[in-house]
Short mmCIF file of C-alpha atoms in Angstrom, two decimals:
data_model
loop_
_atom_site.label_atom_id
_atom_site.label_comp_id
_atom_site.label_asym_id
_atom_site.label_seq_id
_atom_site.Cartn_x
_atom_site.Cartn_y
_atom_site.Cartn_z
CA UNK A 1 0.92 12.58 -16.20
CA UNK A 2 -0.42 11.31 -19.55
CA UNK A 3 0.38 9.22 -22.47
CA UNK A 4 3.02 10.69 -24.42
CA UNK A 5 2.97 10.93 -28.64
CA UNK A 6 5.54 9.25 -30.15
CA UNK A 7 6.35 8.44 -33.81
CA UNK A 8 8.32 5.42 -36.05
CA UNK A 9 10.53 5.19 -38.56
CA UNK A 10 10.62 1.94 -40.98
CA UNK A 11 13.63 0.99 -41.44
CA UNK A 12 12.66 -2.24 -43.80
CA UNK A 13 10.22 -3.95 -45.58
CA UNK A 14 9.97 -7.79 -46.25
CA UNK A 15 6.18 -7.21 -47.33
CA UNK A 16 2.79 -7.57 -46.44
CA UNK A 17 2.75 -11.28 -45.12
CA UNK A 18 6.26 -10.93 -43.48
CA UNK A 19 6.13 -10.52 -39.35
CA UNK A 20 7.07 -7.04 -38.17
CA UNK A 21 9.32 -6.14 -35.48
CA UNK A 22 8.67 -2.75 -33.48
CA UNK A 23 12.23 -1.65 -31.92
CA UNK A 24 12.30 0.03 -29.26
CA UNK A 25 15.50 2.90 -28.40
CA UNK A 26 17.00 3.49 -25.15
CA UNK A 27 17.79 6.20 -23.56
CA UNK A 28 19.32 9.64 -25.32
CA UNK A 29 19.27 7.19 -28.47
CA UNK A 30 17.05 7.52 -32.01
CA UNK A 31 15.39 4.28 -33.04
CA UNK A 32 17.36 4.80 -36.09
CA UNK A 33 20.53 5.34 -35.29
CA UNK A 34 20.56 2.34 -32.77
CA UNK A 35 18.63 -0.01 -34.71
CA UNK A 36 19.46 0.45 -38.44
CA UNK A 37 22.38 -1.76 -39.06
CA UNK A 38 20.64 -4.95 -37.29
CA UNK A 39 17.07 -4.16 -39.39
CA UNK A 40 19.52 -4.21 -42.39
CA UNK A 41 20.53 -8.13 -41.34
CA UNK A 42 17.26 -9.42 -40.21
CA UNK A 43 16.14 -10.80 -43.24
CA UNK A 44 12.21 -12.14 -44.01
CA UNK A 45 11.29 -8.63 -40.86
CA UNK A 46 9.42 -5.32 -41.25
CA UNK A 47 11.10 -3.05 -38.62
CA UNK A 48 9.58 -0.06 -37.44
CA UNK A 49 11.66 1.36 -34.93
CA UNK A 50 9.62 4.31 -32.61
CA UNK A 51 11.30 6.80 -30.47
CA UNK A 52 11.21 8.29 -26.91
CA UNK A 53 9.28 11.53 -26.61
CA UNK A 54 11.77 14.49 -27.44
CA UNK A 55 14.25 12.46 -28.95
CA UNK A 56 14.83 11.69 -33.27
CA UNK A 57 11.74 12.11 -34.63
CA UNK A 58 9.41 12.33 -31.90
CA UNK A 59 8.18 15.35 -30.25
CA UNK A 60 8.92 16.80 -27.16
CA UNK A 61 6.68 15.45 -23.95
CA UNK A 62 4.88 19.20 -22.31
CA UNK A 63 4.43 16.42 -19.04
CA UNK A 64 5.96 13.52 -16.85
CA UNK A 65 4.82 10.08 -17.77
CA UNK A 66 5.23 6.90 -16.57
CA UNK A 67 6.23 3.87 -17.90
CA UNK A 68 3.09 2.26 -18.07
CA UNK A 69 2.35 5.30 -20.06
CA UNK A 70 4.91 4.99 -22.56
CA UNK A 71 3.69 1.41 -23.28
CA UNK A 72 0.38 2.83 -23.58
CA UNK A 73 1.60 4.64 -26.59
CA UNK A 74 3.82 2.40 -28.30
CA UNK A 75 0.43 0.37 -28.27
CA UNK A 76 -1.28 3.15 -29.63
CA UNK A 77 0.97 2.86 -32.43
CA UNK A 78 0.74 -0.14 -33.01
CA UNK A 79 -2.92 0.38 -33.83
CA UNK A 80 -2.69 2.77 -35.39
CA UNK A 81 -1.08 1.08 -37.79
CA UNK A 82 -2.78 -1.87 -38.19
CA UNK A 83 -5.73 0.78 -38.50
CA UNK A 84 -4.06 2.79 -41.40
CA UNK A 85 -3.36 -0.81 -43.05
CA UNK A 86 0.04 -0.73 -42.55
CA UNK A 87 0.17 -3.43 -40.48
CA UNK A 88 -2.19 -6.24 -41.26
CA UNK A 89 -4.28 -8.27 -38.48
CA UNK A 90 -2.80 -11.41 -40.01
CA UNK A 91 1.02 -10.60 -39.64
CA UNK A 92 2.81 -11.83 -36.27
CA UNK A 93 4.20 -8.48 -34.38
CA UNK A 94 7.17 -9.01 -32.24
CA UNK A 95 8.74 -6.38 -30.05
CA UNK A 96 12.58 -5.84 -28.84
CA UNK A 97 13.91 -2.70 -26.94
CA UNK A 98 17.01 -1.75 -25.51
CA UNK A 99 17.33 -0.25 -22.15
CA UNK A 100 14.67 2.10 -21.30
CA UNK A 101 13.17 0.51 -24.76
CA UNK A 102 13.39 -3.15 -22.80
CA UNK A 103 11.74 -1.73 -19.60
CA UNK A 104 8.94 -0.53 -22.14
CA UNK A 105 8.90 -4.27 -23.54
CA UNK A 106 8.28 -5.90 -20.12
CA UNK A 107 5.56 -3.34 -19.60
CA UNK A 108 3.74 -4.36 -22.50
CA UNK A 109 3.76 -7.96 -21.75
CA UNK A 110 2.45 -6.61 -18.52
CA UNK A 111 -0.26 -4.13 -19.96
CA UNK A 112 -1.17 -5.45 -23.43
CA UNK A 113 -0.51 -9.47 -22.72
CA UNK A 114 -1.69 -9.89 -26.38
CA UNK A 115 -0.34 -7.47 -28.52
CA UNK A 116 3.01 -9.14 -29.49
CA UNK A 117 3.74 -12.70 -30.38
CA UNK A 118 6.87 -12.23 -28.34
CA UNK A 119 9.40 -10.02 -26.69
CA UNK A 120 13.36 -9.52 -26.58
CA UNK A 121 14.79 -7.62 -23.69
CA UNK A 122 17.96 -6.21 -24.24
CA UNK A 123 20.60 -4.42 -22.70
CA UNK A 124 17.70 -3.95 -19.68
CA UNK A 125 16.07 -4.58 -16.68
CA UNK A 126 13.29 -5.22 -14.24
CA UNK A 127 14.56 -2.42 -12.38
CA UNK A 128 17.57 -0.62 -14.04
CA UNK A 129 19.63 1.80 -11.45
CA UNK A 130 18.24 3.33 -8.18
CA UNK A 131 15.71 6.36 -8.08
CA UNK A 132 17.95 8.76 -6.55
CA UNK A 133 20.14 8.34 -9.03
CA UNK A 134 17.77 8.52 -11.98
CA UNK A 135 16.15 12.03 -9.92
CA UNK A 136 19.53 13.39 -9.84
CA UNK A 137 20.39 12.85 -14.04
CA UNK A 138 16.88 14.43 -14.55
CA UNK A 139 17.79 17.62 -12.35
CA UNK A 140 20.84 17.82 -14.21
CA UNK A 141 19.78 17.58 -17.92
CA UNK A 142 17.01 19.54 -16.93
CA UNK A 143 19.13 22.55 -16.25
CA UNK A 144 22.47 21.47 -18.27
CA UNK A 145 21.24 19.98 -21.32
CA UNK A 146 22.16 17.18 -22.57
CA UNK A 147 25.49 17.49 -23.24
CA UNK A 148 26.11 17.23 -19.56
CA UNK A 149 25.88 13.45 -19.83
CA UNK A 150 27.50 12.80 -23.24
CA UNK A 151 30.96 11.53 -22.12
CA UNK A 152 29.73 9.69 -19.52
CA UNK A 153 26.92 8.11 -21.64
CA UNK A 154 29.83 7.06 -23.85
CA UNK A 155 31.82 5.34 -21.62
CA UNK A 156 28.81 3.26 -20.63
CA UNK A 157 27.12 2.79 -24.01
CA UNK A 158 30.45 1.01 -26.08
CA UNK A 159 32.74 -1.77 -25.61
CA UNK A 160 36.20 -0.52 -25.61
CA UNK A 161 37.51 -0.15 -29.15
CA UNK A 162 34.24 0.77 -30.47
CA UNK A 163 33.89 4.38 -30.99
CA UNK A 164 37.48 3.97 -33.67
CA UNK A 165 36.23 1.03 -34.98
CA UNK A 166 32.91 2.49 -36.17
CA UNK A 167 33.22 5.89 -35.96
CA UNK A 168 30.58 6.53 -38.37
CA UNK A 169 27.88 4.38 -35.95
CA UNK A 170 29.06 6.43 -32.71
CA UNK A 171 28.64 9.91 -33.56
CA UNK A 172 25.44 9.07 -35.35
CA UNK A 173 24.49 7.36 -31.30
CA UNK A 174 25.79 10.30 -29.71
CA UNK A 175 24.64 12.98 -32.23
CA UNK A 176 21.12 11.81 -31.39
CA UNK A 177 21.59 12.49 -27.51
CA UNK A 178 23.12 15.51 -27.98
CA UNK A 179 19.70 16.58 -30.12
CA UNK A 180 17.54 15.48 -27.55
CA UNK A 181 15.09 17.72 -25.82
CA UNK A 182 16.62 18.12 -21.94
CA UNK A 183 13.04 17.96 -20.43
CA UNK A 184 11.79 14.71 -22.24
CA UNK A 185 15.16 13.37 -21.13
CA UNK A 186 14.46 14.13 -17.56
CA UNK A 187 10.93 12.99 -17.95
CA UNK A 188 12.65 9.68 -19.21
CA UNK A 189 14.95 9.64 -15.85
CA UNK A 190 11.83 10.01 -13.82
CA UNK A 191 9.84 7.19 -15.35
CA UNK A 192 12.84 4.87 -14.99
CA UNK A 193 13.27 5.99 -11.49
CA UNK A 194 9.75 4.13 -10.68
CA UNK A 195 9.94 1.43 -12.53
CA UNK A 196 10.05 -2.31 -10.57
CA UNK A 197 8.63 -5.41 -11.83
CA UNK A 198 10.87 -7.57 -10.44
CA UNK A 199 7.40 -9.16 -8.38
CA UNK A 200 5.53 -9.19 -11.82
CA UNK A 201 7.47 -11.09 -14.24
CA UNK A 202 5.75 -14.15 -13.68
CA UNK A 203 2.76 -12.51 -15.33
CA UNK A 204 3.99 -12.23 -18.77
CA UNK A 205 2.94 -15.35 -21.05
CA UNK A 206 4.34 -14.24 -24.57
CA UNK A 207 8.06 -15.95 -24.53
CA UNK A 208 10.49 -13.65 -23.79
CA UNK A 209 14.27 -13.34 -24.74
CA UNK A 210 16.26 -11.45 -22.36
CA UNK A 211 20.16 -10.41 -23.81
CA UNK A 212 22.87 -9.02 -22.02
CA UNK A 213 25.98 -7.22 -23.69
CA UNK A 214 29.33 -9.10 -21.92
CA UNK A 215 30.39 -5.91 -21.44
CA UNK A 216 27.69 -3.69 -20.00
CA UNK A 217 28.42 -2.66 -16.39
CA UNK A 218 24.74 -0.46 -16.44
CA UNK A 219 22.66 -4.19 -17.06
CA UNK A 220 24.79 -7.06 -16.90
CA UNK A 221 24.22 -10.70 -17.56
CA UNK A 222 23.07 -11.07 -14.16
CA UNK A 223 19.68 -8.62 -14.83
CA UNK A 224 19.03 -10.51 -17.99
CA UNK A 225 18.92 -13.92 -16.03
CA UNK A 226 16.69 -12.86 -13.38
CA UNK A 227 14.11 -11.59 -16.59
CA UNK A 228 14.64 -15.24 -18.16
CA UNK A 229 14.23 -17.04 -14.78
CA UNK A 230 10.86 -14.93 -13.59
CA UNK A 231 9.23 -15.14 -16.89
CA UNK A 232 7.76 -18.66 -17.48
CA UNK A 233 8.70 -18.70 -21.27
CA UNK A 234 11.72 -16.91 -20.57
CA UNK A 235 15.29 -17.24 -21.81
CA UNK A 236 18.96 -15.37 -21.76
CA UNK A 237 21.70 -14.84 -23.47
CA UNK A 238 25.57 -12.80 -23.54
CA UNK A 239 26.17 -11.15 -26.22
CA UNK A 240 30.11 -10.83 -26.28
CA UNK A 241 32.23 -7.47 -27.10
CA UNK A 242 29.30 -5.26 -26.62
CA UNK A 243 28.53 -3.27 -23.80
CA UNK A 244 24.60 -1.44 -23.40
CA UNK A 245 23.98 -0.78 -26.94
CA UNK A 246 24.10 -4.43 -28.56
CA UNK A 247 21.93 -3.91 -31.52
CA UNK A 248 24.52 -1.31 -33.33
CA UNK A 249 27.56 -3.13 -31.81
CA UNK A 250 27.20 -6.26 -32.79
CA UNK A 251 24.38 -5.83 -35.63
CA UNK A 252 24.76 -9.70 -37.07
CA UNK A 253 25.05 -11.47 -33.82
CA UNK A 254 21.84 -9.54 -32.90
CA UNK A 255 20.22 -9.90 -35.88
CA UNK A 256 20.83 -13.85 -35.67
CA UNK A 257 19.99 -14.40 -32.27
CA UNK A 258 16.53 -12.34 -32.96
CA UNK A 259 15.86 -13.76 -35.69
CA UNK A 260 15.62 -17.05 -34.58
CA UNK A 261 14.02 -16.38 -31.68
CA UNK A 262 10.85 -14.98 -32.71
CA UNK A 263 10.64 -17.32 -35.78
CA UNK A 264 10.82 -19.82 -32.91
CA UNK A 265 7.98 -17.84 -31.55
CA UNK A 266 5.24 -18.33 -34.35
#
């Protein structure tokens, strides 16, 4: 295993004192497509949005990593930017990721307890799904591609009415997971399937913001209130008609409840 290279896209710029957010994608999802509408609405932010290994603008992983790994790198980035002076040591950083991108988020608060000012968990877990299952998705993208999982990704992804309401927003979504590369997918699958911190969120001592889509059978409310209630500065909340991919469902009520949660954070 190793650390993975990633890359970012910014998506906005509120200038060099404003506080950047780093968004994080989940699975078979760009950073882009997912997170562009809500970076559009959350005024006063910098968002850089990076994105998993094989997938939008990112290239392909040659190895298995884990997810300690994959925070490893989003750190990286993070540094490196603050190194290349786009990011200045004075601005507040804050950090939200859906999904596999949340997992990632708890990881860091884990890992790199000082890197962000604070974190918002969405659409995720402390454990998302069982291993077998993860181990069986990665044998099957690996040798099917990933348009073995599209329609079933779909159904889990949207609230019903969705994909005709904003047709524009789901094909972009599901464009971006039929692009990505099967064996960074499966790599994904195989980091998820060992990732637990269910016993470690007591650790992380950044305030944390743990949201839910009303919707999302894959990480209901329930998995965002056990984040809130094991985290000592943690808090939840339901985001209603949206299912696992909040941010480009519901871009404004996203945008509002982040927004006021890490200026809250300062």
């Amino acid at each position: 295993m190793s650390v993975p290279q990633i890359k970012a896209t910014q998506l906005s710029n509120a200038g060099p004192s404003a506080p950047v957010l780093i968004a994080g994608p989940s699975l078979g999802t760009s950073g882009t497509a997912l997170w562009a509408s809500t970076a559009a609405l959350l005024d006063g932010f910098t968002v850089l949005a990076w994105d998993l290994p094989g997938h939008g603008n990112s290239p392909a992983a040659a190895e298995a990593f884990s997810m300690g790994e994959l925070a490893a790198a989003v750190h990286q980035l993070v540094q490196d930017a603050v190194a290349a002076g786009d990011i200045s040591p004075s601005q507040d950083v804050h950090y939200a990721g859906v999904s596999l991108g949340g997992a990632v988020g708890l990881q860091l608060g884990l890992d790199f307890p000082k890197a962000f000012t604070s974190l918002a968990i969405l659409c995720s877990g402390a454990k998302i799904g069982d291993a077998e299952g993860w181990e069986t998705r990665a044998e099957t993208v690996r040798n099917q591609g990933t348009p073995a999982v599209l329609i079933g990704s779909a159904q889990r992804w949207f609230a019903e009415g969705f994909i005709e309401r904003e047709k524009g927003a789901s094909a972009a979504l599901l464009h971006s997971l039929q692009d990505a590369d099967r064996f960074s997918y499966a790599f994904c699958c195989q980091a998820l399937a060992a990732f637990d911190v269910r016993n470690r969120l007591a650790e992380i001592q950044v305030p944390v913001l743990a949201v839910a889509g009303a919707g999302d059978v894959v990480t209901p409310a329930s998995f965002a209130e056990l984040i809130a209630d094991g985290v000592p500065a943690g808090r939840s909340a339901v985001v209603p008609d949206a299912a696992h991919l909040v941010p480009a469902e519901q871009p404004a009520v996203t945008a509002e409840l982040l927004g006021s949660f890490f200026r809250a954070a300062k």
